[in-house]
PDB file of C-alpha atoms in Angstrom:
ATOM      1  CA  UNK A   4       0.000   0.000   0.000  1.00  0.00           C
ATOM      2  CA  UNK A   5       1.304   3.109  -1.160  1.00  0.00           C
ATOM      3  CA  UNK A   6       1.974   5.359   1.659  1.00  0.00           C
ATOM      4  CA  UNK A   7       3.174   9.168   1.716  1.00  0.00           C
ATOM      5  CA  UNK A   8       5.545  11.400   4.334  1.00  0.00           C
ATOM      6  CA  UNK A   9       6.457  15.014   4.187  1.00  0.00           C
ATOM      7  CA  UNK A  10       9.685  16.367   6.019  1.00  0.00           C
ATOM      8  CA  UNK A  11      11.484  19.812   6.308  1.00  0.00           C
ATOM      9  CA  UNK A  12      12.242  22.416   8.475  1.00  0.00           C
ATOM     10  CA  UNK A  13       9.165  22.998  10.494  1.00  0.00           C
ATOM     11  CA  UNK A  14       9.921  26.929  11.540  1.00  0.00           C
ATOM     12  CA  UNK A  15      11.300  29.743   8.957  1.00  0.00           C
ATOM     13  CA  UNK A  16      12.144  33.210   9.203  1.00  0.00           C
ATOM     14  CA  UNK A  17      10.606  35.728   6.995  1.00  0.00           C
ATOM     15  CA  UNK A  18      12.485  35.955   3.551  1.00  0.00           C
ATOM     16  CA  UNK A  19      13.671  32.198   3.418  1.00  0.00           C
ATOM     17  CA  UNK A  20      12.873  29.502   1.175  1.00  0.00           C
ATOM     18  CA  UNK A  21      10.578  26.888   2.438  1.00  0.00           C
ATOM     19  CA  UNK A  22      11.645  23.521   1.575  1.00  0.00           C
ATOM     20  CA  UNK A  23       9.644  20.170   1.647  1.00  0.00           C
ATOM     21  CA  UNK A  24       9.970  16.911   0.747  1.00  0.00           C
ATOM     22  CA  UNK A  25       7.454  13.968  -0.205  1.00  0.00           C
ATOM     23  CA  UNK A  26       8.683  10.522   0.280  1.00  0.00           C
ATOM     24  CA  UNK A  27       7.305   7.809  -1.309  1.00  0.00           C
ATOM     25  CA  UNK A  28       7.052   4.140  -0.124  1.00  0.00           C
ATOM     26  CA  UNK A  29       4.929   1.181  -0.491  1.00  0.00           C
ATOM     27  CA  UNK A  30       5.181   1.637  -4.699  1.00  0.00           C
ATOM     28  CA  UNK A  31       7.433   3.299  -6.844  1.00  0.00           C
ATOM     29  CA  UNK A  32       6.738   7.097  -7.855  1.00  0.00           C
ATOM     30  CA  UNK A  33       8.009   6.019 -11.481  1.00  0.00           C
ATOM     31  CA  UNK A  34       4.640   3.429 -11.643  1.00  0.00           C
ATOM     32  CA  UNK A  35       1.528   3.812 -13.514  1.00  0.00           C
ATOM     33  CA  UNK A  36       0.628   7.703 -14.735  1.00  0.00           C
ATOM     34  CA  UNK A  37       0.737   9.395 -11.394  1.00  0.00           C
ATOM     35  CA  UNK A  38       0.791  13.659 -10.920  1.00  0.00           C
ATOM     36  CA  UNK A  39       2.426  14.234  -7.530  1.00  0.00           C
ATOM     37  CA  UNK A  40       1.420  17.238  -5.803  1.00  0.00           C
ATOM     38  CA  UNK A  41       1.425  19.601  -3.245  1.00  0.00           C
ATOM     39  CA  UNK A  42      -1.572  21.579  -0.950  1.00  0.00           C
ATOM     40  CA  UNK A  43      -1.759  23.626   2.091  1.00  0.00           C
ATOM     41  CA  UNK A  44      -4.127  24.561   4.396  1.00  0.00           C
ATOM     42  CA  UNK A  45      -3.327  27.592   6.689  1.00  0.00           C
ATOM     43  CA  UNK A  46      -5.168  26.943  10.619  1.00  0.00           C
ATOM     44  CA  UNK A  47      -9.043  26.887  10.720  1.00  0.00           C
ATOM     45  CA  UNK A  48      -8.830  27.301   6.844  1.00  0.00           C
ATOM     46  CA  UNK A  49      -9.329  25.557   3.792  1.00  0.00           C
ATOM     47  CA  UNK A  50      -7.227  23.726   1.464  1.00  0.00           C
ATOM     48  CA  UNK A  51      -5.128  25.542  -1.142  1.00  0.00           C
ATOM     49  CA  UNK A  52      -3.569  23.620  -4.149  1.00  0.00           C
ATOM     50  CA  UNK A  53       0.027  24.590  -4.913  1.00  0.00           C
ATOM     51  CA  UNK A  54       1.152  22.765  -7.607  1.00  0.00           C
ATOM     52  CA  UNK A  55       1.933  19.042  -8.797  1.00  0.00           C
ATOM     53  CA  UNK A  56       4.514  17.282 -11.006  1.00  0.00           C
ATOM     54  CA  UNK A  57       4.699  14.376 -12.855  1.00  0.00           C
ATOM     55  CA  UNK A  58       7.371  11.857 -13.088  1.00  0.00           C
ATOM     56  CA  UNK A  59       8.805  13.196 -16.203  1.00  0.00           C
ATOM     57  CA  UNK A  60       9.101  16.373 -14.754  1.00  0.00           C
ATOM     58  CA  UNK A  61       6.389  18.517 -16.473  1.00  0.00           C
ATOM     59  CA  UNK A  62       4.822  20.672 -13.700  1.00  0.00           C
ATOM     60  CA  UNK A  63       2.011  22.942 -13.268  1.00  0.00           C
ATOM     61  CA  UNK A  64       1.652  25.535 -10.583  1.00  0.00           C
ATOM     62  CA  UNK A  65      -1.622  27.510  -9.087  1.00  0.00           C
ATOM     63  CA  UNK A  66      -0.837  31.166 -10.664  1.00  0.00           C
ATOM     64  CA  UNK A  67      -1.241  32.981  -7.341  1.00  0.00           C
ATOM     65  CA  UNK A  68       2.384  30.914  -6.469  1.00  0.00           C
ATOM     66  CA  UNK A  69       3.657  30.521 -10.029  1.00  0.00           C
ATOM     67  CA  UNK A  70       6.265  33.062  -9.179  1.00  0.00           C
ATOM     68  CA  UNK A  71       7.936  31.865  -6.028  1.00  0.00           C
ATOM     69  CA  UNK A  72       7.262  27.756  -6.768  1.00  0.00           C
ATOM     70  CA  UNK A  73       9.583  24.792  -8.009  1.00  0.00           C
ATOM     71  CA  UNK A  74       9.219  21.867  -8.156  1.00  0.00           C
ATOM     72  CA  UNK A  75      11.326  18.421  -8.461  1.00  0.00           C
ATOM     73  CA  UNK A  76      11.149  14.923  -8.577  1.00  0.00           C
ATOM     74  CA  UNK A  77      14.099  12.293  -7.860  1.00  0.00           C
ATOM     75  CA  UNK A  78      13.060   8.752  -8.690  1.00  0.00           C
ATOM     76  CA  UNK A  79      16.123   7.388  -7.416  1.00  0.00           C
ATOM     77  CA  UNK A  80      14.630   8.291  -3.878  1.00  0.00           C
ATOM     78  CA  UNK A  81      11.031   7.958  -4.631  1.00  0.00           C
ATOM     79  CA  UNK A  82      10.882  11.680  -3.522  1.00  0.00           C
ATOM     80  CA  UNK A  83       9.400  14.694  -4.886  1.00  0.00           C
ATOM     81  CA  UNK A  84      10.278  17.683  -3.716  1.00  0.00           C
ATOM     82  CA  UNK A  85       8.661  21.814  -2.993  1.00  0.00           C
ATOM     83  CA  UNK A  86      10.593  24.985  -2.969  1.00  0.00           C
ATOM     84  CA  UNK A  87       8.871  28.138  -2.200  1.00  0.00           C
ATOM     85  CA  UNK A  88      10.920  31.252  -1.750  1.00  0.00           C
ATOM     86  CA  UNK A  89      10.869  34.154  -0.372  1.00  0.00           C
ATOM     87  CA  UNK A  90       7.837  33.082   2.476  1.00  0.00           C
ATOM     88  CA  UNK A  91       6.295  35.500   5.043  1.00  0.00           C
ATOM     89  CA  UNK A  92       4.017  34.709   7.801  1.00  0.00           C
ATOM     90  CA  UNK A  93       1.322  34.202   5.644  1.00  0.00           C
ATOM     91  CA  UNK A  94       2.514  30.731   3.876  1.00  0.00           C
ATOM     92  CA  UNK A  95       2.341  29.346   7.817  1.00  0.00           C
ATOM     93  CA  UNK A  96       0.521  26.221   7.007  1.00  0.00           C
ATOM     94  CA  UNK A  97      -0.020  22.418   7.035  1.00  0.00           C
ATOM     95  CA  UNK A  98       1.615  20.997   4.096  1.00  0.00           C
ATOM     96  CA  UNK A  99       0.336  18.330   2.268  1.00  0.00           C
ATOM     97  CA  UNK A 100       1.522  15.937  -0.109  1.00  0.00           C
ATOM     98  CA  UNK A 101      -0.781  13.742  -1.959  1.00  0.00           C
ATOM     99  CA  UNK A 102      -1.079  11.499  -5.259  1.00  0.00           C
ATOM    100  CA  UNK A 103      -3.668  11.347  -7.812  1.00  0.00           C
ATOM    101  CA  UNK A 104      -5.403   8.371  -8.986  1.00  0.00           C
ATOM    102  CA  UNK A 105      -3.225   7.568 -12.130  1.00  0.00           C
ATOM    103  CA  UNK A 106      -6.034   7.615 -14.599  1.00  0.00           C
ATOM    104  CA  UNK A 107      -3.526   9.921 -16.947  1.00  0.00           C
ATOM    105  CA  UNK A 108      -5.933  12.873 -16.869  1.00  0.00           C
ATOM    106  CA  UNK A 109      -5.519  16.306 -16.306  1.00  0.00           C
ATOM    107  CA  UNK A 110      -8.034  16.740 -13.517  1.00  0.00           C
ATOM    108  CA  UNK A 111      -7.686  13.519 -11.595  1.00  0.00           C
ATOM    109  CA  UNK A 112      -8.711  13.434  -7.858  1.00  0.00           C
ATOM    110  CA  UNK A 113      -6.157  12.444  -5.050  1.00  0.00           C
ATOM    111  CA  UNK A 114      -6.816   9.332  -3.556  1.00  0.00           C
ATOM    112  CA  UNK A 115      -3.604   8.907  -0.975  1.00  0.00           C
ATOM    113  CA  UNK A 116      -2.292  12.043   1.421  1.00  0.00           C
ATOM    114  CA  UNK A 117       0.459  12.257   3.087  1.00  0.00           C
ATOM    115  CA  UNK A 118      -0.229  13.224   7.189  1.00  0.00           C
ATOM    116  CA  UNK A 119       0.870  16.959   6.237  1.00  0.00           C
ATOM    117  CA  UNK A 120       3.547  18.838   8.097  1.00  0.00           C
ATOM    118  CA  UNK A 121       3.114  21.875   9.654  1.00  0.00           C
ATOM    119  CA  UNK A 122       5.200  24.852   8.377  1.00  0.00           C
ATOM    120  CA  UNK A 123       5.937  28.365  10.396  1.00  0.00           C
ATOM    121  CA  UNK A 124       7.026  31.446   9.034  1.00  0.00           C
ATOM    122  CA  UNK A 125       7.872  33.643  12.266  1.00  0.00           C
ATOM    123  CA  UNK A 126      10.682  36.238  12.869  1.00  0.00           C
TER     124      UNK A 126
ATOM    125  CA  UNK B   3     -10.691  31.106 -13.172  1.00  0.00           C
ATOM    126  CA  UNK B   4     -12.954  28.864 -11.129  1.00  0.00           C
ATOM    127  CA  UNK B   5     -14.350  30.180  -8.149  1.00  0.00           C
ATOM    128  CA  UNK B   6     -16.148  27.255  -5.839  1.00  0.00           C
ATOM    129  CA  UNK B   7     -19.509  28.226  -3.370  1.00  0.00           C
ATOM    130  CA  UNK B   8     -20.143  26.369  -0.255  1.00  0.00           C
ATOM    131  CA  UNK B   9     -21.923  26.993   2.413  1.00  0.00           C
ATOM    132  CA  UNK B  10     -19.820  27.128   5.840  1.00  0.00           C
ATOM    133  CA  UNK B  11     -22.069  24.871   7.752  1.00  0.00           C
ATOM    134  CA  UNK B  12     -25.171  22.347   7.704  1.00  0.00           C
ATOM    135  CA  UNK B  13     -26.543  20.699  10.436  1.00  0.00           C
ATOM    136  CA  UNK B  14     -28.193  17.544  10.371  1.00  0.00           C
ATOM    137  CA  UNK B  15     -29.804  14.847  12.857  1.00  0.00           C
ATOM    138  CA  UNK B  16     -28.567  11.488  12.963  1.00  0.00           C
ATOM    139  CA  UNK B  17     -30.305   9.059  10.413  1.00  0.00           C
ATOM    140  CA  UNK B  18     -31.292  12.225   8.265  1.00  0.00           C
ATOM    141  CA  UNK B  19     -29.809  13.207   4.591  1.00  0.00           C
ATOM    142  CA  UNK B  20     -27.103  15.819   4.534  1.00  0.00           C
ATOM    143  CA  UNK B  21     -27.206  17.574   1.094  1.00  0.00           C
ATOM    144  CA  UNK B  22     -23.424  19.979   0.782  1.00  0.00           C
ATOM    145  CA  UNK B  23     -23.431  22.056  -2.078  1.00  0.00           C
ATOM    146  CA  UNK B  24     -20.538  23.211  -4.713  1.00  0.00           C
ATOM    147  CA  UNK B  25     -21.543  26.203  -7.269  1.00  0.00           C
ATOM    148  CA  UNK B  26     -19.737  27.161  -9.915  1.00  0.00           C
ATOM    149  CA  UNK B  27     -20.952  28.663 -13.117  1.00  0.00           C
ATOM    150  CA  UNK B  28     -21.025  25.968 -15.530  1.00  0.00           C
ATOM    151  CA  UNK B  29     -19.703  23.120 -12.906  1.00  0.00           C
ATOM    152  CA  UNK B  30     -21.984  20.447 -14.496  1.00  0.00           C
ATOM    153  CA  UNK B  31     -19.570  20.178 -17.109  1.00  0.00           C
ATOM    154  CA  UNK B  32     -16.439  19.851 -15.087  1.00  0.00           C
ATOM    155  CA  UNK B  33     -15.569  16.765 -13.109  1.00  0.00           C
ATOM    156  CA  UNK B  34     -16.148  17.365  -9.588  1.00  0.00           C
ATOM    157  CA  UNK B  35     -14.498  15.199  -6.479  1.00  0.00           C
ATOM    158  CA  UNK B  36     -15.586  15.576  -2.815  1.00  0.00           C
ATOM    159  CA  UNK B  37     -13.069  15.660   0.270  1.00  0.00           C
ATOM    160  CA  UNK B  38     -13.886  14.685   4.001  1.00  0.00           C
ATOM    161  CA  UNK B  39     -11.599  15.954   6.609  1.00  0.00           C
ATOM    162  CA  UNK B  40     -11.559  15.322  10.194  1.00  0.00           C
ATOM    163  CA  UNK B  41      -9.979  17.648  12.948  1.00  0.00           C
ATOM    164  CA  UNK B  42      -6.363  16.901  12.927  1.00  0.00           C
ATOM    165  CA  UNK B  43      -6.475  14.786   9.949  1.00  0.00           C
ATOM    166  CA  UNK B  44      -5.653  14.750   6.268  1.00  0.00           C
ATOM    167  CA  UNK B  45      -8.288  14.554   3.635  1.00  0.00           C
ATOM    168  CA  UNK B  46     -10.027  11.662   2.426  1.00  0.00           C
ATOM    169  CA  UNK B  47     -11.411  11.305  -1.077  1.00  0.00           C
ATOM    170  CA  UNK B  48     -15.202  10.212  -0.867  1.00  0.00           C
ATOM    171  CA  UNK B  49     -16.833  10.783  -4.969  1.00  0.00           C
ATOM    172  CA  UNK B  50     -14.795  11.670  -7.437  1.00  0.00           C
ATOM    173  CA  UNK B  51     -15.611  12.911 -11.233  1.00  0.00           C
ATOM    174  CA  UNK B  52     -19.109  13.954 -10.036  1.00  0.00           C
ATOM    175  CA  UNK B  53     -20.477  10.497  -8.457  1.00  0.00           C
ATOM    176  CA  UNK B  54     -17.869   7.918  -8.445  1.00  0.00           C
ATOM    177  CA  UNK B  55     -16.833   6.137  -4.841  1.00  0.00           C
ATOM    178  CA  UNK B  56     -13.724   5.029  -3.923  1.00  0.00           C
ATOM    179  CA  UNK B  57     -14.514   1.168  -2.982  1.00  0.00           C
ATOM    180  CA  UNK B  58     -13.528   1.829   0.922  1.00  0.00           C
ATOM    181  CA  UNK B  59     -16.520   4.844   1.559  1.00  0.00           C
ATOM    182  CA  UNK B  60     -20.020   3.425   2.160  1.00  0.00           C
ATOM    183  CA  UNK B  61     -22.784   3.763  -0.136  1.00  0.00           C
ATOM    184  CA  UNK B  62     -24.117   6.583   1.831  1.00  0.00           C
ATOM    185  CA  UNK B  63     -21.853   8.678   0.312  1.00  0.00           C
ATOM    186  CA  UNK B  64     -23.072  10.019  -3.504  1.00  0.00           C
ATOM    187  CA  UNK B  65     -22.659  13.060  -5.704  1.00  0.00           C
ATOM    188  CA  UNK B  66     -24.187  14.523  -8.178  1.00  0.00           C
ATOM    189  CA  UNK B  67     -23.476  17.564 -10.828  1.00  0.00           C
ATOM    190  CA  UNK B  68     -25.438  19.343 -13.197  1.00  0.00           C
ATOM    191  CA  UNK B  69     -25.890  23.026 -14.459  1.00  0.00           C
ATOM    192  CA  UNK B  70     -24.214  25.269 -11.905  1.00  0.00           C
ATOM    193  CA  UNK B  71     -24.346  22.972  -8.546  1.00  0.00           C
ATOM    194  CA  UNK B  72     -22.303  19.846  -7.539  1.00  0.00           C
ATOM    195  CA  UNK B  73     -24.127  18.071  -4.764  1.00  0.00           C
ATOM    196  CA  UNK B  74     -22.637  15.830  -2.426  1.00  0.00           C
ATOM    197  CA  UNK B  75     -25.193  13.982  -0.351  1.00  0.00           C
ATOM    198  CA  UNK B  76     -24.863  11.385   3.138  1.00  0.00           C
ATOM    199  CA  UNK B  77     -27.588   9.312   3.670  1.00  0.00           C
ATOM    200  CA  UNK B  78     -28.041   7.786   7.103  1.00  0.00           C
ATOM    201  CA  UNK B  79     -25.808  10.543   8.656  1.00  0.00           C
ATOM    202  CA  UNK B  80     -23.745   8.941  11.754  1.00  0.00           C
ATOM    203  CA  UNK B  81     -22.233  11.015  14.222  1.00  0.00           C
ATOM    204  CA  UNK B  82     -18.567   9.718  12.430  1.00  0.00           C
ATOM    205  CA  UNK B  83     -19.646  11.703   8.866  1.00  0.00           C
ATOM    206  CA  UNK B  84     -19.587  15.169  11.192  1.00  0.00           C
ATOM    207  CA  UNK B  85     -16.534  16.827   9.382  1.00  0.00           C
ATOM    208  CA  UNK B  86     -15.374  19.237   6.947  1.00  0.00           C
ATOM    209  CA  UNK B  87     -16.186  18.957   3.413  1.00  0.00           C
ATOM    210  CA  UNK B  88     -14.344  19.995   0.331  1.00  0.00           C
ATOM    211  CA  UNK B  89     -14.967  19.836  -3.315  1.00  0.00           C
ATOM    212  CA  UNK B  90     -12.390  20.555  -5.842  1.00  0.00           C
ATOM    213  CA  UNK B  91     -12.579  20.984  -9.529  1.00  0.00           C
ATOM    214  CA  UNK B  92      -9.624  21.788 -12.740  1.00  0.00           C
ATOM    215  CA  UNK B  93      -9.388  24.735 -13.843  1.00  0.00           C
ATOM    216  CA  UNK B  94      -8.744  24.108 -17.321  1.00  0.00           C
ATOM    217  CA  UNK B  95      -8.568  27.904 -18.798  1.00  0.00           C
ATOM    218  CA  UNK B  96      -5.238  28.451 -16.392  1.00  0.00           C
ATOM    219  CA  UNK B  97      -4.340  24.647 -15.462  1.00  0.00           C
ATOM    220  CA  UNK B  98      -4.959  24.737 -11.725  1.00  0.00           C
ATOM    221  CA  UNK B  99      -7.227  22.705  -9.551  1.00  0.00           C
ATOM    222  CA  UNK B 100      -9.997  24.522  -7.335  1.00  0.00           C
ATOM    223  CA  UNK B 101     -11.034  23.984  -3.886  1.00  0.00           C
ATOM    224  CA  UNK B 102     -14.634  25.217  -2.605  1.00  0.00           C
ATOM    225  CA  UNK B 103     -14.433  26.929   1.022  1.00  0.00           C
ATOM    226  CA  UNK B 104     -15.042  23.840   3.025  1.00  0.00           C
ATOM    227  CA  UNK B 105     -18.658  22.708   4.503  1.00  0.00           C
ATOM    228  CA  UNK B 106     -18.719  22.318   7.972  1.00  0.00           C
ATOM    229  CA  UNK B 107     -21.726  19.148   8.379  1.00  0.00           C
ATOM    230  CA  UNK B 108     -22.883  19.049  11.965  1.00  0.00           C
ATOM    231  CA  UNK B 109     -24.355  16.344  13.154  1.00  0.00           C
ATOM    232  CA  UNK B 110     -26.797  17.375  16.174  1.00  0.00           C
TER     233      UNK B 110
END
């Protein structure tokens, strides 16, 4: 069963890059037609969709983060990875990770999540 | 780009039908999928593309989508269905998916 963990640095200062990874175990992140992605939800909020990648690379990013957003994937480690630069107090968050279905369409709905990580942007 | 409406809350009694709403102009011809998330917990897909269930969420669970509303609807509510709700949608005119503000569904 295909499982998913986040890790990083759980407290940044204002200005820094945030920087998360997604580790993949139970299956391999090459396998089937998977997007990987990433979504946040700030406290007593909803969820926000950053952006997802696919094994090959290709991404695609929510324009309101387009401009501070990479992403990466490294099948060697089953891990895909988020950079986001440049945070302030208001990307504090739980970060998820989470995997669509694999049905090789553009608007596929994620069936596995990682637990999410929580991410603080205080000076 | 997509903008999702839900309600923030619904109450229902146990053994009742909770109906959550989605609007969106033109959702019906999008593919919609519904999230449940408990306090403290990641989401859990429960209908995807409109009315599909994944095979581990009961029967209770079904959606629907047509003109400008997505519905997602629990039959028999339990006390373990009180949660928030999301749905999410792609927006295909700038490649980004869209989540609605979350449903709060109370059970009383």
């Amino acid at each position: 069963q295909v499982q998913l963990q986040e890790s990083g640095p759980g407290l940044l200062k204002p200005s820094q890059t945030l920087s998360l990874t997604c580790t993949v175990s139970g299956g391999s992140i090459s396998g089937d037609s998977h997007y990987w992605n990433w979504i946040r939800q700030p406290a007593g909020k909803g969820l926000e969709w950053i952006g997802r990648i696919y094994t090959s690379g290709s991404t695609n990013y929510n324009p309101s983060l387009k401009s501070r957003v990479t992403m990466s994937v490294d099948t060697s480690k089953n891990q895909f990875s988020l950079r986001l630069r440049s945070v302030t107090a208001a990307d504090t968050a739980v970060y998820y990770c989470a995997r669509d279905r694999g049905m090789a369409t553009m608007f596929d709905a994620f069936d596995i999540w990682g637990q999410g990580t929580l991410v603080t942007v205080s000076s | 780009s997509s903008v999702l409406t839900q309600p923030p809350s619904v109450s229902v009694a146990p053994g009742q039908t909770a109906r959550i709403i989605c609007g969106g102009n033109n959702i019906g011809r999008k593919g919609v999928h519904w999230y449940q998330q408990k306090p403290g917990q990641a989401p859990v897909l429960v209908v995807y593309d409109n009315s599909d269930r994944p095979s581990r969420i009961p029967e209770r669970f079904s959606g629907s989508n047509s003109g400008n509303t997505a519905t997602l609807t629990i039959s028999r509510v339990e006390a373990g269905d009180e949660a928030d709700y999301y749905c999410q949608v792609w927006d295909s005119s700038s490649d980004h998916y869209v989540f609605g503000a979350g449903t709060k569904v109370s059970v009383l």
